[in-house]
């Protein structure tokens, strides 16, 4: 009997060890996904009032010229703050020129917009305000409109005493956006040893971080982006030369900011031009070496020779980057 | 005993510079005692450590009680308002060709293209008064948003320590440091604060240096909009001037002929150029080269009119990781050194001449500027450190 118990114990231990091995990740691997310190300007440290005001304004269509769209029109929480459209629709129903980017973990980004011309979230707020196909408006006119709003007046003076109301508009929206932190996906739990991935997902992970695909060369780190500018072989938009608009250097034509892949399964359509409708179509595009050739194509863009099963594995892994706690967080939604 | 000698022989050696400074202050005291206010003013207009000056000073004998007064006066003498100060003004005569400037005036440019101006706004910054044998008085952190509406406009440059003004230098636009500041961080009324219509382009995170808009074409049924921007287009110009004394103020007078903004720009069919470095940049170059003249018709004399756009800095990698080596290359035959400037405009690092690499130990966005040994700015480049 004692022998039987001993054998059972050893067998149980072996099974347990085998299961542990499946979820085991090295510290070195896990460390690259550690949440970095978010840079926050000294004059806009977060407070309850600032975040509340920012959220109020984020959902407020008074920011657009015809009062028809707000930040939330193109950045919906349930889609990781994107809008499922190829191009967003702005004030006076004007069509945008590039696909709405996700705001998940936007506070960690070192610069903003796909062309990379903006250095802070506070300044970034000015971009949609003025763009003709977004809010098509002016900060002072928004301020004038909002000063008729007693809630705004009260909150702005509470949150930013002695500051101009227009400062409160840009700063509070930035303060709210910095709260949009997504770090509770199944992948995050997996690297913390709190959850496991199934076999297909694990094989997808290996492909993603492996040399056959080199996905992680551009989409590595906590936010699954290295924040560089790249041409990935997506179709070209005639009037959008990307990074070139800022630098006016030929080598920057057609280069766009490498996007984060967090919650990527929720942010279709894909690419800066919204030209690909599904994750599988994105993977297929990469598998064949891009959808178009461009003189500034990244050297990594080449045929991957993945079979259908491997594409499915990669897709399964990308789904593990979905953070349902983030997209259903009531703190981010309009009340 | 002359103070210089006293200092040399004393137990506590006094640095010679201090001794010289005390000498200068001593003569000021004697002038005050003689109620010679004009002489006191002149004190600050002579070369303080010139040989003739000290020849005179060395003959002055020190008395014990004078020393305490000197120390007190030395402290006061640091305040600039004790210096000879004159209110300086910069007057613009706004013109279109030979007539006074007015909005909506129908005129023709040098290509015989009809046009009107409905909006004309531009920034003036980095104003430098060149005076008294080439001395330069820079108006730091001073910006003027020009929005001509009548025939003349006068800017108050404040109280300046100048006697003979020889030239005026200024730049069109906003310097690279404040060009990328957050407009909302400036208090209302500041030239760089938000405006309506806006002088700031969000997507470039920078200011419009010049915004000129209007109607064009023979029937004036076309629209043109030229918005010149970008750090590389931040041009400076220097114009020789002779200030006029006017009720105790010195007035520098310039003519600004805005017809020349559109010289050699085809506008007949309308043109929209918002920072795309086509006709918008040409308009900025025209502002530098031909719009502003003195009352004798003389324009810019600044030898270096702009950063040579054929010169660029290549940095690799960009973005770079924290503390990683950043390799620098400039396509210039001259050796250069680099300054690394943060978003607040502070120089956080300066390399030696000939350096080809550097390290940055704080994450952020920086401007790297390349200078020749003669301190001429050759090229600029944005660098991101993660």
PDB file of C-alpha atoms in Angstrom, chain A residues 55 57-64 66-79 81-91 94 100-101 103 128 133-135 176-177 334:
ATOM      1  CA  UNK A  55     -13.087  61.853 -19.538  1.00  0.00           C
ATOM      2  CA  UNK A  57     -14.281  66.127 -22.607  1.00  0.00           C
ATOM      3  CA  UNK A  58     -13.215  62.897 -24.327  1.00  0.00           C
ATOM      4  CA  UNK A  59     -16.899  62.070 -24.785  1.00  0.00           C
ATOM      5  CA  UNK A  60     -17.976  65.666 -25.481  1.00  0.00           C
ATOM      6  CA  UNK A  61     -18.946  66.546 -29.103  1.00  0.00           C
ATOM      7  CA  UNK A  62     -18.672  70.239 -28.269  1.00  0.00           C
ATOM      8  CA  UNK A  63     -15.050  69.868 -29.311  1.00  0.00           C
ATOM      9  CA  UNK A  64     -16.006  69.536 -32.968  1.00  0.00           C
ATOM     10  CA  UNK A  66     -20.590  71.027 -35.850  1.00  0.00           C
ATOM     11  CA  UNK A  67     -20.820  69.320 -32.440  1.00  0.00           C
ATOM     12  CA  UNK A  68     -21.261  65.955 -34.140  1.00  0.00           C
ATOM     13  CA  UNK A  69     -18.119  64.073 -33.116  1.00  0.00           C
ATOM     14  CA  UNK A  70     -15.984  63.682 -30.023  1.00  0.00           C
ATOM     15  CA  UNK A  71     -12.716  61.856 -29.353  1.00  0.00           C
ATOM     16  CA  UNK A  72     -14.807  58.803 -28.524  1.00  0.00           C
ATOM     17  CA  UNK A  73     -16.382  58.777 -31.987  1.00  0.00           C
ATOM     18  CA  UNK A  74     -13.144  57.380 -33.407  1.00  0.00           C
ATOM     19  CA  UNK A  75     -11.822  55.810 -30.194  1.00  0.00           C
ATOM     20  CA  UNK A  76     -14.371  53.388 -28.744  1.00  0.00           C
ATOM     21  CA  UNK A  77     -13.400  51.478 -25.585  1.00  0.00           C
ATOM     22  CA  UNK A  78     -14.876  48.169 -26.766  1.00  0.00           C
ATOM     23  CA  UNK A  79     -12.541  48.216 -29.765  1.00  0.00           C
ATOM     24  CA  UNK A  81     -10.260  52.783 -28.584  1.00  0.00           C
ATOM     25  CA  UNK A  82     -10.448  52.389 -32.353  1.00  0.00           C
ATOM     26  CA  UNK A  83     -13.615  52.648 -34.463  1.00  0.00           C
ATOM     27  CA  UNK A  84     -13.781  49.679 -36.886  1.00  0.00           C
ATOM     28  CA  UNK A  85     -13.809  52.048 -39.856  1.00  0.00           C
ATOM     29  CA  UNK A  86     -11.242  52.201 -42.615  1.00  0.00           C
ATOM     30  CA  UNK A  87     -11.175  55.972 -42.212  1.00  0.00           C
ATOM     31  CA  UNK A  88     -12.958  57.854 -39.463  1.00  0.00           C
ATOM     32  CA  UNK A  89     -15.688  60.401 -40.100  1.00  0.00           C
ATOM     33  CA  UNK A  90     -15.101  63.884 -38.780  1.00  0.00           C
ATOM     34  CA  UNK A  91     -17.044  67.100 -38.369  1.00  0.00           C
ATOM     35  CA  UNK A  94     -15.619  64.705 -43.675  1.00  0.00           C
ATOM     36  CA  UNK A 100      -7.850  55.409 -36.286  1.00  0.00           C
ATOM     37  CA  UNK A 101      -5.057  54.147 -33.987  1.00  0.00           C
ATOM     38  CA  UNK A 103      -5.244  54.440 -27.507  1.00  0.00           C
ATOM     39  CA  UNK A 128      -7.809  66.462 -34.164  1.00  0.00           C
ATOM     40  CA  UNK A 133     -11.402  66.156 -41.503  1.00  0.00           C
ATOM     41  CA  UNK A 134     -11.573  65.664 -37.744  1.00  0.00           C
ATOM     42  CA  UNK A 135     -12.972  68.369 -35.443  1.00  0.00           C
ATOM     43  CA  UNK A 176      -7.510  60.808 -18.962  1.00  0.00           C
ATOM     44  CA  UNK A 177      -5.733  59.140 -21.864  1.00  0.00           C
ATOM     45  CA  UNK A 334     -19.167  57.202 -20.795  1.00  0.00           C
TER      46      UNK A 334
END
